[in-house]
Amino acid sequence: MIRSEILGCGSYLPERCVTNDELAKTVDTSDEWIRSRSGIAQRHFAAEGEYTSDLAYVAATRALEHAGVDVSELDLIVCATATPDNTFPSTATKVQQKLGMTKGAAFDVQAVCSGFVYGLAVADNFIKCGQAKTVLLIGAETFSRILDWTDRSTCVLFGDGAGAIVMRAMEEQPEVPGNGAGHNSGRGVLSTHIHSDGSHYDMLYVDGGPSTTQTVGHLRMNGREVFRHAVTNLASIVDEALDANGLERSDLDWLVPHQANKRIIDSTARKLGMNADNVVLTVEKHANTSAASIPLALDSAVKDGRIKRGDLILLEAMGGGLTWGAGLVRW
Ligand code: ACO
């Protein structure tokens, strides 16, 4: 059986870092309000003239280097983003151009904050069905470009950034000592699970677009309702992922959640009975970077040595749509 192995990861944050106090100079808010409601202390914003594809490109080159993979070996680029450079072409093809890659295929996946988990499902299935061997999966966003700076209930919660992983088909599962035998002992993506419910479209959306207003529009959110659905949907998706693999909560080494809000993450961790040391938390430093938040968090925990080869990792996210999903990965 073919499985997708994750060979390496990389990430990029724009240089400009804005603290809550700095934001409070132009928005009617406070460090105390933002921290207590969301766990956010700062966020990064892309510079003028710096686009989603620029962030994605740097994250991609870092991931390729970490993986030891040359661009010429790639046959697919999937970019998860809700803030593409342009309506078309896809941001993935712009990254392809920057990388100097002229073969294979590249396209975007749009599932807002669940984008990286959706992208993981797409890439994993392309690999499993034999249509791609080596895939670059990116999550990249410039949410600062779609925020309404007069709406303090949303503009304080988001930031810009990008993260990427390189995945490759492997024919055989290498045994990981200490993980027992069978399907779950080998490295790679064990399973992915994605869901959506379009009836909640108006809970979290952008009020513009090429077909409606011919403008980019601004992010609109019913924060309380999103919070309520996030807690319920994420609790059920983590069980779905574990059940599908015959695994227990106690088998997990790491939770790498979408970084929307510390209170939502704490609630999922409590449900899994995981202690805080096993939850990768970057929302304090990055805020909510939508599709980029999981690969940014993953990269930070891999590079600082917390996540090690053979560790079992649960990735989960919920976002506009509503969309939600999870992926179980043996690193
Ligand atoms: N600073 C200061 N006060 C504020 C701010 C702000 N930035 N924003 C709102 N307030 C005020 C409101 O005006 C309100 O004041 P009032 O009581 O005088 O009317 C008060 O704070 C409470 O407002 P609520 O919206 O009820 O605050 P709540 O406790 O629900 O927190 C929050 C809001 C943080 C948005 C919360 O609902 C939440 O975390 N929701 C989930 C949002 C989320 O995570 N979204 C992303 C997930 S999906 C994705 O990633 C795309």
Coordinates of C-alpha atoms and ligand atoms in Angstrom, one line a residue:
M1 CA 0.0 0.0 0.0
I2 CA 1.2 3.5 -0.8
R3 CA 1.4 6.0 2.0
S4 CA 2.4 9.7 2.0
E5 CA 5.5 10.4 4.0
I6 CA 6.2 13.9 5.2
L7 CA 9.9 14.6 4.4
G8 CA 10.2 18.1 5.7
C9 CA 8.6 21.4 6.6
G10 CA 9.3 25.2 6.4
S11 CA 7.6 28.4 7.3
Y12 CA 7.8 32.2 6.9
L13 CA 6.5 35.2 8.8
P14 CA 6.6 38.7 7.4
E15 CA 9.1 41.0 9.1
R16 CA 6.7 43.5 10.6
C17 CA 5.4 42.3 14.0
V18 CA 2.5 44.3 15.6
T19 CA 1.8 43.9 19.3
N20 CA -1.6 44.3 20.9
D21 CA -0.4 47.6 22.4
E22 CA 0.6 48.9 19.0
L23 CA -2.7 47.9 17.6
A24 CA -4.5 49.6 20.4
K25 CA -3.1 53.0 19.2
T26 CA -5.4 52.8 16.1
V27 CA -8.1 50.4 17.1
D28 CA -10.4 50.9 20.2
T29 CA -9.1 47.8 22.0
S30 CA -6.6 46.7 24.7
D31 CA -3.9 44.1 25.2
E32 CA -6.0 42.8 28.1
W33 CA -9.1 42.3 26.0
I34 CA -7.3 40.6 23.2
R35 CA -5.2 38.3 25.4
S36 CA -8.0 37.2 27.7
R37 CA -10.5 36.5 24.8
S38 CA -8.1 34.9 22.3
G39 CA -4.6 34.3 23.8
I40 CA -3.1 36.6 21.1
A41 CA -0.2 38.9 22.0
Q42 CA 1.1 39.9 18.6
R43 CA 0.8 39.2 14.8
H44 CA 2.9 39.7 11.7
F45 CA 1.7 41.8 8.7
A46 CA 3.0 41.5 5.1
A47 CA 4.8 44.6 3.8
E48 CA 3.4 46.7 1.1
G49 CA 4.0 44.9 -2.2
E50 CA 4.6 41.6 -0.4
Y51 CA 1.9 39.1 -1.5
T52 CA 0.6 35.7 -0.4
S53 CA 2.8 34.0 -3.1
D54 CA 5.9 35.7 -1.8
L55 CA 5.2 34.4 1.7
A56 CA 4.4 31.0 0.2
Y57 CA 7.6 30.9 -1.9
V58 CA 9.9 31.5 1.1
A59 CA 8.1 28.8 3.2
A60 CA 8.3 26.4 0.2
T61 CA 12.0 26.9 -0.4
R62 CA 12.6 26.3 3.4
A63 CA 10.5 23.1 3.3
L64 CA 12.3 21.8 0.2
E65 CA 15.6 22.4 1.8
H66 CA 14.6 20.8 5.1
A67 CA 13.2 17.8 3.1
G68 CA 16.4 17.6 0.9
V69 CA 14.2 17.6 -2.2
D70 CA 15.0 19.5 -5.4
V71 CA 12.3 21.4 -7.3
S72 CA 12.8 19.1 -10.3
E73 CA 11.5 16.2 -8.2
L74 CA 8.1 17.9 -7.5
D75 CA 5.1 16.8 -9.6
L76 CA 2.4 18.7 -7.7
I77 CA 2.0 22.0 -5.8
V78 CA -1.2 22.5 -3.7
C79 CA -1.6 25.9 -2.1
A80 CA -4.3 26.4 0.6
T81 CA -5.3 30.0 0.7
A82 CA -8.4 32.2 1.0
T83 CA -6.3 35.3 0.2
P84 CA -4.8 34.6 -3.2
D85 CA -2.6 37.3 -5.0
N86 CA -5.3 37.6 -7.7
T87 CA -8.7 36.0 -8.4
F88 CA -6.7 34.0 -11.0
P89 CA -4.3 32.5 -11.8
S90 CA -3.9 30.4 -8.7
T91 CA -1.3 31.3 -6.1
A92 CA 0.1 27.8 -6.5
T93 CA 1.0 28.5 -10.1
K94 CA 2.7 31.8 -9.1
V95 CA 4.8 29.8 -6.6
Q96 CA 5.5 27.3 -9.4
Q97 CA 6.8 30.2 -11.5
K98 CA 9.0 31.6 -8.7
L99 CA 10.4 28.1 -8.1
G100 CA 11.2 27.8 -11.8
M101 CA 9.1 24.7 -12.2
T102 CA 7.5 24.2 -15.6
K103 CA 6.2 20.7 -15.4
G104 CA 3.7 18.9 -13.2
A105 CA 0.6 20.6 -11.9
A106 CA -0.3 23.4 -9.4
F107 CA -3.6 24.5 -8.0
D108 CA -5.2 26.2 -5.0
V109 CA -7.5 24.7 -2.4
Q110 CA -10.0 27.0 -0.7
A111 CA -11.4 26.0 2.7
V112 CA -10.4 29.1 4.7
C113 CA -8.9 28.1 8.1
S114 CA -9.4 24.4 7.3
G115 CA -7.4 24.9 4.1
F116 CA -4.3 23.1 5.2
V117 CA -6.2 20.0 6.4
Y118 CA -8.2 20.0 3.2
G119 CA -4.9 20.3 1.2
L120 CA -3.4 17.5 3.2
A121 CA -6.4 15.3 2.2
V122 CA -6.1 16.3 -1.5
A123 CA -2.3 15.8 -1.6
D124 CA -2.5 12.5 0.3
N125 CA -5.2 11.1 -2.1
F126 CA -3.2 12.2 -5.2
I127 CA -0.3 10.3 -3.8
K128 CA -2.3 7.2 -2.7
C129 CA -4.0 6.9 -6.1
G130 CA -0.6 7.2 -7.8
Q131 CA -1.2 10.4 -9.7
A132 CA 1.6 12.3 -7.9
K133 CA 4.8 11.1 -6.2
T134 CA 6.3 14.2 -4.6
V135 CA 4.0 17.0 -3.5
L136 CA 4.6 20.5 -2.1
L137 CA 1.7 21.5 0.2
I138 CA 1.5 25.1 1.3
G139 CA -0.8 27.1 3.5
A140 CA -0.3 30.8 2.9
E141 CA -2.4 33.9 3.8
T142 CA -2.4 37.7 3.9
F143 CA -5.6 38.1 6.0
S144 CA -4.5 41.7 6.9
R145 CA -5.7 42.6 3.3
I146 CA -9.3 41.6 4.0
L147 CA -9.8 43.0 7.5
D148 CA -12.1 45.8 8.3
W149 CA -10.0 48.0 10.6
T150 CA -13.2 49.7 11.9
D151 CA -14.5 46.3 13.2
R152 CA -12.6 45.7 16.4
S153 CA -14.3 42.4 17.0
T154 CA -12.4 40.8 14.0
C155 CA -9.4 42.9 13.0
V156 CA -7.5 42.1 16.2
L157 CA -7.6 38.4 15.7
F158 CA -5.7 37.7 12.5
G159 CA -2.2 37.8 11.0
D160 CA -0.2 36.9 7.9
G161 CA 2.2 34.0 7.3
A162 CA 2.9 30.8 5.4
G163 CA 4.0 27.3 6.1
A164 CA 4.7 24.3 3.8
I165 CA 5.5 20.6 3.9
V166 CA 6.9 18.2 1.3
M167 CA 5.2 14.8 0.9
R168 CA 6.4 11.8 -1.0
A169 CA 4.8 8.4 -1.9
M170 CA 6.5 5.5 -0.1
E171 CA 5.8 1.9 -1.0
E172 CA 6.6 0.3 2.3
Q173 CA 6.1 1.5 5.8
P174 CA 9.3 1.5 7.7
E175 CA 9.0 0.0 11.1
V176 CA 9.2 2.5 13.9
P177 CA 10.6 0.8 17.0
G178 CA 8.3 1.0 20.0
N179 CA 5.2 1.8 18.0
G180 CA 4.0 -1.8 17.8
A181 CA 3.2 -3.6 14.6
G182 CA 0.6 -3.0 11.9
H183 CA -1.0 -0.2 9.9
N184 CA -0.4 2.5 12.6
S185 CA 3.2 1.8 13.4
G186 CA 4.7 3.2 10.1
R187 CA 5.4 6.8 9.3
G188 CA 3.3 9.1 7.2
V189 CA -0.3 10.3 6.9
L190 CA -2.5 7.6 8.5
S191 CA -5.8 9.2 7.5
T192 CA -7.5 12.5 6.7
H193 CA -11.1 13.5 7.5
I194 CA -12.9 16.6 6.0
H195 CA -16.4 18.0 6.4
S196 CA -18.4 21.0 5.5
D197 CA -21.9 22.5 6.2
G198 CA -22.8 25.3 3.8
S199 CA -25.9 26.2 5.8
H200 CA -23.6 28.1 8.2
Y201 CA -22.1 30.2 5.4
D202 CA -23.1 33.5 6.9
M203 CA -21.4 32.8 10.2
L204 CA -17.9 33.6 8.8
Y205 CA -17.5 35.1 5.3
V206 CA -16.1 37.8 3.2
D207 CA -18.7 40.4 2.0
G208 CA -17.2 40.8 -1.5
G209 CA -15.8 38.9 -4.4
P210 CA -15.5 39.0 -8.2
S211 CA -19.0 37.7 -8.9
T212 CA -20.9 39.7 -6.2
T213 CA -19.4 43.1 -5.6
Q214 CA -16.4 43.1 -7.9
T215 CA -14.4 44.1 -4.8
V216 CA -12.3 42.1 -2.5
G217 CA -14.5 42.7 0.5
H218 CA -14.0 42.3 4.2
L219 CA -14.1 39.5 6.7
R220 CA -17.3 39.3 8.7
M221 CA -17.8 36.9 11.6
N222 CA -20.3 36.1 14.3
G223 CA -17.6 35.2 16.8
R224 CA -19.9 33.7 19.5
E225 CA -21.6 31.3 17.0
V226 CA -18.2 30.3 15.4
F227 CA -16.8 29.6 18.8
R228 CA -19.8 27.4 19.7
H229 CA -19.6 25.4 16.4
A230 CA -15.8 25.1 16.6
V231 CA -15.9 23.4 20.1
T232 CA -18.5 20.9 19.0
N233 CA -17.1 20.1 15.5
L234 CA -13.5 19.8 16.6
A235 CA -14.5 17.5 19.5
S236 CA -16.2 15.1 17.0
I237 CA -13.5 15.2 14.3
V238 CA -10.7 14.2 16.7
D239 CA -12.7 11.2 17.8
E240 CA -13.5 10.3 14.1
A241 CA -9.8 10.4 13.3
L242 CA -8.7 8.3 16.2
D243 CA -11.6 5.7 15.7
A244 CA -10.7 5.3 12.0
N245 CA -7.3 4.1 13.0
G246 CA -8.2 2.1 16.1
L247 CA -6.2 4.5 18.2
E248 CA -6.8 5.9 21.7
R249 CA -6.4 9.5 22.9
S250 CA -3.5 8.4 25.0
D251 CA -1.6 7.2 21.9
L252 CA -1.3 10.8 20.7
D253 CA 2.1 12.6 21.2
W254 CA 1.1 16.0 19.9
L255 CA -1.9 18.1 19.0
V256 CA -1.1 20.7 16.3
P257 CA -4.4 22.6 16.0
H258 CA -5.4 25.5 13.8
Q259 CA -4.4 28.5 15.8
A260 CA -7.7 30.5 16.0
N261 CA -8.2 31.1 19.6
K262 CA -6.5 29.7 22.7
R263 CA -9.8 29.0 24.4
I264 CA -11.0 26.8 21.5
I265 CA -7.6 24.9 21.6
D266 CA -7.8 24.4 25.3
S267 CA -11.3 23.0 25.0
T268 CA -10.1 20.4 22.4
A269 CA -7.0 19.5 24.4
R270 CA -9.2 19.0 27.5
K271 CA -11.5 16.7 25.5
L272 CA -8.4 14.7 24.5
G273 CA -7.1 14.6 28.0
M274 CA -3.8 16.1 26.7
N275 CA -1.7 18.2 28.9
A276 CA -0.6 21.7 27.7
D277 CA 3.0 20.5 27.1
N278 CA 1.7 18.3 24.3
V279 CA -0.2 21.0 22.5
V280 CA 1.7 23.1 20.0
L281 CA 0.5 26.7 20.6
T282 CA 1.6 29.6 18.4
V283 CA -1.5 31.7 18.5
E284 CA 0.1 34.1 21.0
K285 CA 2.8 35.0 18.6
H286 CA 1.2 34.6 15.2
A287 CA -2.6 35.2 15.8
N288 CA -4.9 33.5 13.4
T289 CA -3.2 33.0 10.1
S290 CA -6.0 30.8 8.7
A291 CA -4.6 28.1 6.3
A292 CA -1.0 28.9 7.3
S293 CA -1.5 28.4 11.0
I294 CA -1.1 24.6 11.2
P295 CA 2.1 24.4 9.1
L296 CA 3.5 27.4 10.9
A297 CA 2.9 25.6 14.3
L298 CA 4.2 22.3 13.0
D299 CA 7.4 23.8 11.7
S300 CA 8.1 25.6 15.0
A301 CA 7.7 22.4 17.0
V302 CA 9.8 20.3 14.5
K303 CA 12.6 22.8 14.3
D304 CA 12.8 23.3 18.1
G305 CA 13.1 19.6 18.5
R306 CA 9.8 18.9 20.3
I307 CA 8.3 16.8 17.5
K308 CA 10.5 13.8 16.7
R309 CA 10.5 11.1 14.1
G310 CA 7.9 8.5 15.0
D311 CA 5.7 10.8 17.0
L312 CA 1.9 10.6 16.5
I313 CA 0.4 14.0 15.6
L314 CA -3.2 15.1 15.3
L315 CA -3.9 18.1 13.1
E316 CA -7.3 19.7 13.2
A317 CA -9.0 22.9 12.0
M318 CA -12.4 24.6 11.5
G319 CA -13.0 27.6 9.3
G320 CA -15.5 29.5 7.1
G321 CA -18.0 27.5 5.1
L322 CA -18.3 26.1 7.6
T323 CA -15.5 23.6 7.0
W324 CA -13.6 21.4 9.4
G325 CA -11.3 18.5 9.3
A326 CA -8.4 16.5 10.8
G327 CA -5.4 14.5 9.8
L328 CA -3.4 11.9 11.8
V329 CA 0.3 11.8 10.9
R330 CA 3.1 9.6 12.2
W331 CA 6.0 12.0 11.8
Ligands
ACO1 N1 -11.5 45.1 22.1 C1 -12.3 45.5 23.1 N2 -13.6 45.2 23.2 C2 -14.1 44.5 22.2 C3 -13.3 44.1 21.1 C4 -12.0 44.4 21.1 N3 -11.2 44.1 20.1 N4 -14.1 43.4 20.3 C5 -15.4 43.3 20.8 N5 -15.3 44.0 22.0 C6 -16.4 44.2 22.9 C7 -17.8 44.2 22.3 O1 -18.1 45.4 21.7 C8 -18.6 43.8 23.5 O2 -18.9 44.9 24.2 P1 -20.4 45.2 24.8 O3 -20.6 44.0 25.8 O4 -20.2 46.5 25.5 O5 -21.3 45.1 23.7 C9 -17.7 42.9 24.3 O6 -16.4 43.2 23.9 C10 -18.0 41.4 24.2 O7 -18.1 41.1 22.8 P2 -18.3 39.7 22.3 O8 -18.2 39.6 20.8 O9 -19.5 39.1 23.0 O10 -17.0 38.9 22.9 P3 -16.7 37.4 23.1 O11 -16.4 37.2 24.5 O12 -17.7 36.5 22.4 O13 -15.3 37.3 22.3 C11 -14.4 36.6 20.3 C12 -15.2 37.6 21.0 C13 -13.0 36.6 20.8 C14 -14.4 36.9 18.8 C15 -15.0 35.2 20.6 O14 -16.3 35.1 20.3 C16 -14.3 34.1 19.8 O15 -13.2 33.8 20.1 N6 -14.9 33.5 18.8 C17 -14.3 32.6 17.9 C18 -13.7 33.3 16.8 C19 -12.7 32.5 16.1 O16 -11.9 31.8 16.7 N7 -12.8 32.7 14.8 C20 -11.9 32.0 14.0 C21 -12.2 30.6 13.8 S1 -12.5 30.1 12.3 C22 -11.3 30.8 11.5 O17 -10.2 30.6 11.9 C23 -11.5 31.5 10.2

